[in-house]
XYZ file of C-alpha atoms in Angstrom:
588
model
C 84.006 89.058 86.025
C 82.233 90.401 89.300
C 84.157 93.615 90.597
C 84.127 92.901 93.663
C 86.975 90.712 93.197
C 88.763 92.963 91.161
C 88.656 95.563 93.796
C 89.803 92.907 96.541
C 93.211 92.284 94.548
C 94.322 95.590 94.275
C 93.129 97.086 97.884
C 94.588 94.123 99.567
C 98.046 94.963 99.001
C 97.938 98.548 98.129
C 95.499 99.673 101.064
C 95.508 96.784 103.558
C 94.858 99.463 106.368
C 91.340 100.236 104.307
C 90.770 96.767 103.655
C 91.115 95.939 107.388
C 88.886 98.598 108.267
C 86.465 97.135 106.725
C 86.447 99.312 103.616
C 85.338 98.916 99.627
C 85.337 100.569 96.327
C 82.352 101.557 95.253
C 81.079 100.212 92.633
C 82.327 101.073 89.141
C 80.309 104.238 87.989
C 80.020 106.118 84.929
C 83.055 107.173 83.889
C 85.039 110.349 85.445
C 84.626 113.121 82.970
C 88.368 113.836 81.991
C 88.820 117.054 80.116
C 92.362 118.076 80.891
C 93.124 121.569 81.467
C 91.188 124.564 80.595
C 93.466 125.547 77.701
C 93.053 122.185 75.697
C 91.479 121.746 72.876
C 90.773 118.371 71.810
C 90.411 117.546 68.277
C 88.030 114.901 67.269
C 89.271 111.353 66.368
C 87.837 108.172 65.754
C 88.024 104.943 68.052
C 90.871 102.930 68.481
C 90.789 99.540 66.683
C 90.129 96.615 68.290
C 93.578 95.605 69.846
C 94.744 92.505 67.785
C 96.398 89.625 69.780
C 99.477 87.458 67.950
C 98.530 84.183 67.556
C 101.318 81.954 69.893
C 101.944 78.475 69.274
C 102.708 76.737 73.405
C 105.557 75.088 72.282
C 107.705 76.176 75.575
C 109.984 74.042 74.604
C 111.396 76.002 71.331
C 113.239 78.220 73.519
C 115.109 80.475 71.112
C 119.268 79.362 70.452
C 120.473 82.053 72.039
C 118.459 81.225 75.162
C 118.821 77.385 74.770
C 122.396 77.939 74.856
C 122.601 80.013 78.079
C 119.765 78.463 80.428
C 119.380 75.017 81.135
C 115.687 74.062 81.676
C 114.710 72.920 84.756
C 112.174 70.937 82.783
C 109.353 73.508 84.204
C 108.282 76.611 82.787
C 107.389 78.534 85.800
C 111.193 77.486 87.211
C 112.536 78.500 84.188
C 111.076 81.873 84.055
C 111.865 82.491 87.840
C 115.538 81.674 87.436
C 116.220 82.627 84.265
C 114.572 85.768 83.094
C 116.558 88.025 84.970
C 117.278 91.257 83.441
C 115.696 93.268 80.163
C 117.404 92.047 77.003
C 116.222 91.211 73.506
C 116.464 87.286 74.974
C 115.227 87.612 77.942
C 112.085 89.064 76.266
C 111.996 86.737 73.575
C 112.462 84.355 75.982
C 109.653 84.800 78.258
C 107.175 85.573 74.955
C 107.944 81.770 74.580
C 107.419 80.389 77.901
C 104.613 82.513 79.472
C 101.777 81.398 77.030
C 102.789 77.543 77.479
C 103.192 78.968 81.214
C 99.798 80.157 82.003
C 98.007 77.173 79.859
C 99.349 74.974 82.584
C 98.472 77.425 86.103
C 97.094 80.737 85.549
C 97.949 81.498 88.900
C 101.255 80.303 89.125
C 102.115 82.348 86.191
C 100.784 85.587 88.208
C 102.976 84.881 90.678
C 105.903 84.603 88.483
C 105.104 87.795 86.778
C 104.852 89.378 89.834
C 108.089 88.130 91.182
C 110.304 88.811 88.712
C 109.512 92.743 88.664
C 110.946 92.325 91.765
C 114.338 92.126 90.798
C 116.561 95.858 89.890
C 116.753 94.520 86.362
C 113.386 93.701 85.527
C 111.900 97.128 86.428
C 111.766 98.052 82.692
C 109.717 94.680 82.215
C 107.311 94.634 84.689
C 105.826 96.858 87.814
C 104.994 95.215 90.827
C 100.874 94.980 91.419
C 98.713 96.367 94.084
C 100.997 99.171 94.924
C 100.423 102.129 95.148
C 103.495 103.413 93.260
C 103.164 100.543 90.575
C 99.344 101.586 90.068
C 100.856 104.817 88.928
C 103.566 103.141 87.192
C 101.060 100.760 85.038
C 98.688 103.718 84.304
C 101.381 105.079 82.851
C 102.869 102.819 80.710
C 99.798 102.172 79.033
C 99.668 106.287 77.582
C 103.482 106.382 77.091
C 104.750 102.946 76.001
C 108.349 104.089 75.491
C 108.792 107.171 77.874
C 110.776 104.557 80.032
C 113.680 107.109 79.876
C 112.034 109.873 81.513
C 111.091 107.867 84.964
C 114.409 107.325 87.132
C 115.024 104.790 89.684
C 116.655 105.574 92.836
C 118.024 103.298 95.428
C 117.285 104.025 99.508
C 118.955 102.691 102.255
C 117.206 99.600 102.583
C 118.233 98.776 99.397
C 114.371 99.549 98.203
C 113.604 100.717 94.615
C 110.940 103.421 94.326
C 109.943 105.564 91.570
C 111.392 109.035 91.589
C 108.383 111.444 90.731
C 110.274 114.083 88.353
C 109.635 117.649 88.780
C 109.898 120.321 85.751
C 111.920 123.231 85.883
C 110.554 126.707 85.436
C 112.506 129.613 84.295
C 113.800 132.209 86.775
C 110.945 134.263 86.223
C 108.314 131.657 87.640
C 106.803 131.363 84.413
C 106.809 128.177 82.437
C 107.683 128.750 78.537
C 106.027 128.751 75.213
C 108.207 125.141 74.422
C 107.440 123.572 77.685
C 103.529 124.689 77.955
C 103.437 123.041 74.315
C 104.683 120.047 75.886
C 102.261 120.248 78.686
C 99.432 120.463 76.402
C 100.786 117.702 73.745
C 101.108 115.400 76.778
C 97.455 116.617 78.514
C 95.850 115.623 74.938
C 97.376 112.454 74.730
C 96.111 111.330 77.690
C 92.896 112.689 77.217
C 92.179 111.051 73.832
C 93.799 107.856 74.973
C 91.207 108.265 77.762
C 88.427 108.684 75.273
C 89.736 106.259 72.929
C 90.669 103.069 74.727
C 88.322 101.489 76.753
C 90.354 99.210 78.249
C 92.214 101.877 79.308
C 89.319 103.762 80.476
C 88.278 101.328 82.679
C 91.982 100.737 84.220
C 92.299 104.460 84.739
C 89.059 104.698 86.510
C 89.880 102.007 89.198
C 93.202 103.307 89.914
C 91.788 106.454 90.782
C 89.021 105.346 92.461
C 91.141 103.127 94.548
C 93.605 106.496 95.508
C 90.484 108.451 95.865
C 88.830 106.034 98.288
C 92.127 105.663 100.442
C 92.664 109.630 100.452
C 89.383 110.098 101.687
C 89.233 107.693 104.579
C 93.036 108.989 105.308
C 92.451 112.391 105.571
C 88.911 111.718 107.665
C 91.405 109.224 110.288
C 93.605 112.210 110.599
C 91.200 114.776 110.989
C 89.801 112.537 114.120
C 93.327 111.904 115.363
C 93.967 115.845 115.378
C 90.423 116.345 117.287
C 92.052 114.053 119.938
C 89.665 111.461 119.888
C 92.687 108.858 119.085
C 94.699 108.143 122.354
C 97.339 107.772 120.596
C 99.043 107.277 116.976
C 99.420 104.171 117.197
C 95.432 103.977 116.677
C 96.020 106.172 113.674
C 95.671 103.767 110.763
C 96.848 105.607 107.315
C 97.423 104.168 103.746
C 100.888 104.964 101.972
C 97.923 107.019 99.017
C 99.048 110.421 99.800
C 102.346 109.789 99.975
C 102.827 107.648 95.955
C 99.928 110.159 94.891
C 101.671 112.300 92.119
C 101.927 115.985 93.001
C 99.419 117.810 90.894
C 101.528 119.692 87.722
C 104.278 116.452 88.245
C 105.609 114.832 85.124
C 102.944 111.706 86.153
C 100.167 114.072 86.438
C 100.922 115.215 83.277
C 101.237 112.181 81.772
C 97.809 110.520 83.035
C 95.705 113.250 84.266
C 95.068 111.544 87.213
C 95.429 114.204 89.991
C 92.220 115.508 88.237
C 90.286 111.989 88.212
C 90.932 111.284 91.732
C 89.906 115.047 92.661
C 86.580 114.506 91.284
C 85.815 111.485 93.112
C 87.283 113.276 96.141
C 85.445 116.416 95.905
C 82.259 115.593 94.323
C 80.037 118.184 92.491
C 77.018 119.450 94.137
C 73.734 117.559 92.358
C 71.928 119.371 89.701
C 75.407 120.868 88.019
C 75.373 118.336 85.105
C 75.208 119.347 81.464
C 77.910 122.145 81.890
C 80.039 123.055 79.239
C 83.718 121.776 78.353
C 85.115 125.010 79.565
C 83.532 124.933 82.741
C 83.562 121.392 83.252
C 88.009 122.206 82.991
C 87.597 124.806 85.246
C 85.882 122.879 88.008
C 88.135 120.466 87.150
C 91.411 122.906 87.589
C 90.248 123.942 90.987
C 89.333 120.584 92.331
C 93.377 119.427 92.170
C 94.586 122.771 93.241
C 92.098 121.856 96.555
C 93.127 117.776 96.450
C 96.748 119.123 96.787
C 96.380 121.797 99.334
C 93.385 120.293 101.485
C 94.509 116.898 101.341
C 98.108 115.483 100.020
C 100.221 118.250 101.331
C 98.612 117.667 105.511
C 98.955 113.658 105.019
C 102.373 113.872 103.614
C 103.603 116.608 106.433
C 102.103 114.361 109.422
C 103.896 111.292 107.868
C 107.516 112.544 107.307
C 106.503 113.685 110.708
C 105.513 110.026 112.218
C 108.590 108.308 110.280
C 106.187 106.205 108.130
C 107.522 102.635 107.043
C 107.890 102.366 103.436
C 106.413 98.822 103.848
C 104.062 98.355 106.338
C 101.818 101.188 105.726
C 101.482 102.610 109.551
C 103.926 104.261 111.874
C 107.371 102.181 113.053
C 106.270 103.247 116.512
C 103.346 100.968 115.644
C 105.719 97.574 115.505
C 107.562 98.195 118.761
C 104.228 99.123 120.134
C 102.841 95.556 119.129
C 105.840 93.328 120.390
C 106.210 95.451 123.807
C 102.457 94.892 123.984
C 103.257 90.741 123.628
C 106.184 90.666 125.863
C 104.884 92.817 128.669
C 101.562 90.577 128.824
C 104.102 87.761 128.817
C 105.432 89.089 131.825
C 102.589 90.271 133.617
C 101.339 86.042 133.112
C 98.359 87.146 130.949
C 99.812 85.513 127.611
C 101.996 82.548 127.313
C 105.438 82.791 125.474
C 104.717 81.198 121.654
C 107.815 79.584 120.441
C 106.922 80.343 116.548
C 105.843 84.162 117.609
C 109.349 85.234 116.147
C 112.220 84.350 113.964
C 115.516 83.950 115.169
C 116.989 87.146 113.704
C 113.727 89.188 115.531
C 114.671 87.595 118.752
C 118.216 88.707 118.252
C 116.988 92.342 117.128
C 115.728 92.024 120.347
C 117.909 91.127 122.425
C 120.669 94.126 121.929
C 116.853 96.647 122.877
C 116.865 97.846 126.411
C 113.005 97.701 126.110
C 112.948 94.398 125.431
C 116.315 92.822 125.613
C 114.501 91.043 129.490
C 112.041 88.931 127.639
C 114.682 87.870 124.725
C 116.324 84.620 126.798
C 112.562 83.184 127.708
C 111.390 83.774 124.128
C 114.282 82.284 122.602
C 114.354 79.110 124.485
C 111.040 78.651 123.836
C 111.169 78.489 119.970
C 114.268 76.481 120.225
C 112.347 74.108 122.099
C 109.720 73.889 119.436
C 111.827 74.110 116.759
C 113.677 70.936 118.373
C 110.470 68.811 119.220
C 108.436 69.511 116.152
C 111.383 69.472 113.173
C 114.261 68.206 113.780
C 115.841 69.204 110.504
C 118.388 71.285 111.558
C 119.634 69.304 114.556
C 123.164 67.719 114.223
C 124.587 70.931 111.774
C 127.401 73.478 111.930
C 127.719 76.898 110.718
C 130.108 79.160 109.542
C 129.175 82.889 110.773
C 130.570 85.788 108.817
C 130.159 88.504 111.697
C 132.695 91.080 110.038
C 131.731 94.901 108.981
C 129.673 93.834 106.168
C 127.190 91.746 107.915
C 125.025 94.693 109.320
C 121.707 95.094 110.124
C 119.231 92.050 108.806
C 122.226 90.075 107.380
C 123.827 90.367 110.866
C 121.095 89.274 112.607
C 120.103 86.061 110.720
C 124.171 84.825 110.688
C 123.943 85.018 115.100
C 120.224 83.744 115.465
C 120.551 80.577 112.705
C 123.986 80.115 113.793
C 123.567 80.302 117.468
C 119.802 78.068 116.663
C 121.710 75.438 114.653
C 124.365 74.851 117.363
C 121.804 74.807 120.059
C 119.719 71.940 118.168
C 122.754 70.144 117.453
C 123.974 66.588 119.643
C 126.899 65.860 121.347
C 129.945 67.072 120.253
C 128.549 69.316 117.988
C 126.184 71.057 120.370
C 127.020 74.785 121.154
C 130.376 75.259 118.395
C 130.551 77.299 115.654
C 132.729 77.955 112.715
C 134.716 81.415 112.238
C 134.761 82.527 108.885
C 138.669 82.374 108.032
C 141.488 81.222 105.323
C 142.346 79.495 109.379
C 138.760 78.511 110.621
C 138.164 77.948 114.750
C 135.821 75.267 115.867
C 134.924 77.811 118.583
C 132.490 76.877 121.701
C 130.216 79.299 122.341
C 130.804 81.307 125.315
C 128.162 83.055 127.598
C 125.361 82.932 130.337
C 122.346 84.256 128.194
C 121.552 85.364 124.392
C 122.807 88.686 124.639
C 126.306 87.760 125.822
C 126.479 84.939 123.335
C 125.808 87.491 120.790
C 128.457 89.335 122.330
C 130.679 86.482 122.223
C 130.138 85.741 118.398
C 130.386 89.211 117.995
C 133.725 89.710 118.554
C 134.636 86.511 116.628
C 136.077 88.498 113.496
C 139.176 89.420 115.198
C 139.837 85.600 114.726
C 142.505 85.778 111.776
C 139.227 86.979 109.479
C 140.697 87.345 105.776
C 137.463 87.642 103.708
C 137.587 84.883 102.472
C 137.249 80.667 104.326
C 139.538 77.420 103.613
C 136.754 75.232 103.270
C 138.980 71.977 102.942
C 139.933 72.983 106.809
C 136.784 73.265 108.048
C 136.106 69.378 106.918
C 139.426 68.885 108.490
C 138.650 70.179 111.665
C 135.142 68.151 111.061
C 137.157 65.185 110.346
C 139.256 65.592 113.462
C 136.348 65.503 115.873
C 134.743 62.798 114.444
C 137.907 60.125 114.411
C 138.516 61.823 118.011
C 135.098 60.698 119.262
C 134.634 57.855 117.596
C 131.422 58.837 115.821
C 129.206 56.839 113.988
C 128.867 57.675 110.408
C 125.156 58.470 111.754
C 126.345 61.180 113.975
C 128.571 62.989 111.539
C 126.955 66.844 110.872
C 124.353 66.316 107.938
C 125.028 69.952 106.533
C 127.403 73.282 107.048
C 125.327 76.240 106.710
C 127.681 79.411 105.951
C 126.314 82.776 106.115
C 127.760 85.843 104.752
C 127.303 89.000 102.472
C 127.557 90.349 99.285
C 130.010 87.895 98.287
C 129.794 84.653 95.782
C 130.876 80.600 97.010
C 133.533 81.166 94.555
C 135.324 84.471 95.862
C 134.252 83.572 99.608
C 136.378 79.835 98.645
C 140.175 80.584 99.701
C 140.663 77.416 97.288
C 139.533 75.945 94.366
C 136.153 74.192 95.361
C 136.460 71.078 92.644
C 139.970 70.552 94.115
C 139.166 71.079 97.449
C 135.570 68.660 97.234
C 137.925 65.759 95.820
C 140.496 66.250 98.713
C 137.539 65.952 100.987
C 136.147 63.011 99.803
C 139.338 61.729 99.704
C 139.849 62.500 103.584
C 136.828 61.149 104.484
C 136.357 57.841 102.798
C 139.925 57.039 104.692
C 138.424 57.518 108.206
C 135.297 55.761 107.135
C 133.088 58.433 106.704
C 132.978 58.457 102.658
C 128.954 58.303 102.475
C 128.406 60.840 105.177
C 130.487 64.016 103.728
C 128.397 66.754 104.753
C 126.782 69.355 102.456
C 127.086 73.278 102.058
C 124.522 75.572 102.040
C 126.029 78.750 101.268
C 124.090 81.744 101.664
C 124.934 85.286 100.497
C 122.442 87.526 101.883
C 123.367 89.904 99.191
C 121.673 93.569 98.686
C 118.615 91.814 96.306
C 117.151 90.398 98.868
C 114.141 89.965 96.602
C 115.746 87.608 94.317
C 116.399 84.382 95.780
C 118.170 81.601 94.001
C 119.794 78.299 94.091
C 122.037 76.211 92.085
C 122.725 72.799 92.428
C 125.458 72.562 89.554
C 128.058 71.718 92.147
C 128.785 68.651 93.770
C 128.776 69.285 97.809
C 127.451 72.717 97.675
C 124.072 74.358 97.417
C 124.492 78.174 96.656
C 121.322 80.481 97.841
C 121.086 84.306 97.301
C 119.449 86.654 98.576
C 117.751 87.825 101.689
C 114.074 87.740 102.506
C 112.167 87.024 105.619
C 110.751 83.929 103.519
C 113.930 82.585 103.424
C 114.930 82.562 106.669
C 111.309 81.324 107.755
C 111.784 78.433 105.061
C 115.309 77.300 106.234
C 113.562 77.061 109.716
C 111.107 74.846 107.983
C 113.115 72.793 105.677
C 116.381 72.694 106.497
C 117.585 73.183 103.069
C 116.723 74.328 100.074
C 115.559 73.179 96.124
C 115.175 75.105 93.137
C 111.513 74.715 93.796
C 111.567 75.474 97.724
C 113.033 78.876 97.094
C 110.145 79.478 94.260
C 107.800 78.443 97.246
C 109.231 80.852 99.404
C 109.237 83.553 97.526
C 105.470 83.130 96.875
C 105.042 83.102 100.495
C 104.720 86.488 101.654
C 101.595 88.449 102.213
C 102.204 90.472 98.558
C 101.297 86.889 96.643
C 98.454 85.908 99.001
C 96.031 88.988 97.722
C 96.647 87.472 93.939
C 93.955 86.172 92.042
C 92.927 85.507 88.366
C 89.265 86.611 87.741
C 87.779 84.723 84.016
């Protein structure tokens, strides 16, 4: 195993700044001398045994009853374990113990990436942390010294619907001091971590490059922001910072506690002068005591008080001012003729964003046509569909965005007399046309479409009617009937969204249809509920006429450009298309 691949996995997602930069771990040293603080005394204890692994039997396919009973395979393991182990039960667990052996005998890789997904989902956060982060470093370190301290870490949710760790902070009495019970505790927890430190090797090792990786990125951090402060950055959008500082744990914090690791990454930060080995275990806790005292004060506290300054993005590691900075940059040299408009340069919903932005709302029209024009020459596979756009209260923000840009893109790609309508989402649906000179006043138009007798909820058998009705009007050739009705919407299933019963409603269709001669060409849903985990996507094809997806990722909406519509294995595909799977790797 050479490290330097090791290293690559984790700083790729966790310090892609670094990375870019063009920096590296150092090598893997001798190990940090981790002595805890000055008060401890360590007793002396013998190594751990060699860690025993249960012998497994890959036979995926004895998937226990209660399992068996409640998923239906998909006839692959790594579908199976993406769709099905959702949440932290007894089966669940028992369930993946069976399939992730058989799993990972088949694609090593694969597997990764389904391990690595399913932390992703609010459920599974007791079964799995997401790698290469810098939180979820911290979160695996810990684990490892306190297997069932899961009760003491609490999750809370932000408003992007984001899941980070909540670093808890003791209590002292009123008197400042901490008491004789808790500095027990303190001490109990210190020497645990300590002797599993000493102890476990494997361990050792995993606690050394999760330091060093913090201590590398806190270093070059602090460094970019001392320059930046000198003035010799024009401006911060040159400023190039990690998200270390800010998932560091605060030295005396229930994680630092825990792992010791303020202290680890403090040594690496502020080495020792040369010549100062062979010190004693007193002194050696005394250096290290001071050395997190100066990591918090010289270091943490000035990163984390310029980003809450700079508004830091949670997920792209560098100022939001950074992003705007980037597009304005594209659009303006679009204007000014020294770059050419790229149709793929943006998604439909980022064109959108766009559009309603004084900065940029100019360059929206030219941008859009131009990846409709792609999108029409080089696919195809959305041309001659209909939507159903659930604009109402609920659709804010990303979910808004993608229900105007695919539904305005799918009407635009469509044929005659199809071309430019759009469905209102209603118990009495419109077959509206859209109205308006440019993008931003079509937006405006299909804004304002919920004040069209919106209920909630759609009467699905009239929207085929109204389908129907063109059709026989126009004399259409089964050919030119719409292949598929995309209907977007939020936080809401195809069964409560459904004014009617679907099963009775399908059969009335097909019913409708076959008598104007149209029986073969009954077009297909593909319901989406952009729903608040937008990190779980799904499908189900267990009903006739309708494809359900869930969720709402940038993957998907890039994928529905691509495909036009969507298989159990498509979604797996596009969730293992964004940058967080492309750093993965599986080192023998």
């Amino acid at each position: 195993m050479t490290t330097g691949q090791v290293q690559l996995i984790s700083v790729l997602k966790a310090c892609p700044n670094f990375a870019a930069a063009g920096g590296s771990i150092s090598p893997c040293k001798s190990p940090t001398t981790l002595v805890g603080p000055p008060e401890l005394k360590l007793p002396t204890s013998p190594p751990l045994p060699p860690r025993l692994h249960s012998e497994y039997q890959p036979a995926w396919v004895r998937t226990p009853s209660a399992a068996k009973s409640r998923f239906r395979s998909f006839g692959n393991p790594f579908l199976d374990i993406f769709f099905h182990a959702v949440g932290d039960t007894p089966t669940i667990r028992k369930y993946l113990k069976q399939l992730l052996p058989f799993a990972w005998s088949l694609n090593p890789l694969t597997t990764l990436k389904v391990i690595c997904s399913l932390q992703r989902s609010s459920e599974n956060v007791p079964a799995f942390a997401e790698p290469g982060k810098f939180e979820e470093l911290l979160e695996v370190l810990y684990r490892n010294v306190d297997v069932n301290g899961e009760g003491m870490r609490r999750m809370v949710r932000t408003r992007e619907y984001e899941y980070h760790l909540e670093l808890i902070q003791e209590k002292v009495d009123c008197g400042g001091r901490i008491g004789s019970n808790k500095r027990k505790e303190m001490m109990d927890m210190a020497r645990k971590a300590v002797e599993m430190y000493k102890r476990d090797p494997n361990y050792q090792l995993l606690h050394e490059r999760v330091s060093d990786l913090y201590a590398e990125c806190l270093k070059s951090d602090i460094q970019n922001l001392k320059e930046y402060e000198k003035e010799k950055m024009a401006d911060v959008v040159e400023l190039r910072l990690t998200t270390a500082a800010r998932w560091c744990p605060s030295v005396d914090s229930y994680y630092d506690r825990a792992t010791l690791l303020c202290e680890s990454i403090a040594r690496k930060v502020f080495l020792r002068e040369k010549g100062s080995q062979g010190v004693g275990v007193e002194e050696e806790a005394d250096y290290g005591f001071r050395v997190r005292e100066q990591l918090m004060n010289e270091v943490l506290e000035p990163l984390r008080r310029f980003m809450n300054q700079c508004l830091y993005d949670d997920d792209d590691d560098f100022p939001r001012e950074r992003r705007s900075y980037a597009v304005k940059k594209y659009w303006m040299d679009v204007k000014a003729g020294n770059s050419k408009i790229e149709g793929i340069a943006m998604r439909p919903d980022e064109i959108i964003c766009r559009a309603n932005n004084r900065n940029f709302e100019q360059l929206a029209d030219p941008q859009w046509k131009a990846m409709v024009e792609e999108i029409y020459l080089k696919q195809g596979k959305l041309k001659n569909c209909l939507a159903v756009c659930d604009v109402s209260g609920r659709m804010c923000g990303h979910p808004m965005n993608v229900s105007l840009g695919l539904g305005l893109l799918v009407s635009e790609l469509s044929e005659e007399p199809w071309k430019g309508k759009v469905f209102t989402f209603s118990r009495n649906p419109q077959l509206l046309t859209i109205q308006g000179d440019d993008l931003k006043s079509k937006c405006v138009f299909m804004r304002r479409m919920d004040n069209q007798d919106w209920h909630g909820d759609v009467d699905f058998q009239k929207v085929f009617d109204l389908i129907l009705e063109v059709a026989s009007n126009e004399n259409l050739k089964p050919e030119q009937m719409i292949r598929r009705l995309y209907v977007f919407t939020r936080c809401q299933d195809f069964d409560d969204a459904s004014a009617n019963n679907w099963k009775t409603d399908y059969k009335a269709i097909q019913r409708k249809f076959k008598e104007k001669g149209y029986g073969d060409v009954v077009p297909q849903i593909v319901y989406w509920d952009m729903n608040d985990d937008y990190l779980i996507p799904w499908v189900r094809y267990a009903e006739q006429g309708v494809s359900r997806m869930s969720g709402d990722s940038n993957e998907f909406v890039q994928f529905l450009l691509d495909n036009g519509v969507f298989g159990p294995d498509h979604v797996m595909e596009a969730a293992f298309s964004g940058k967080q799977f492309q750093s993965l790797a599986v080192v023998d």
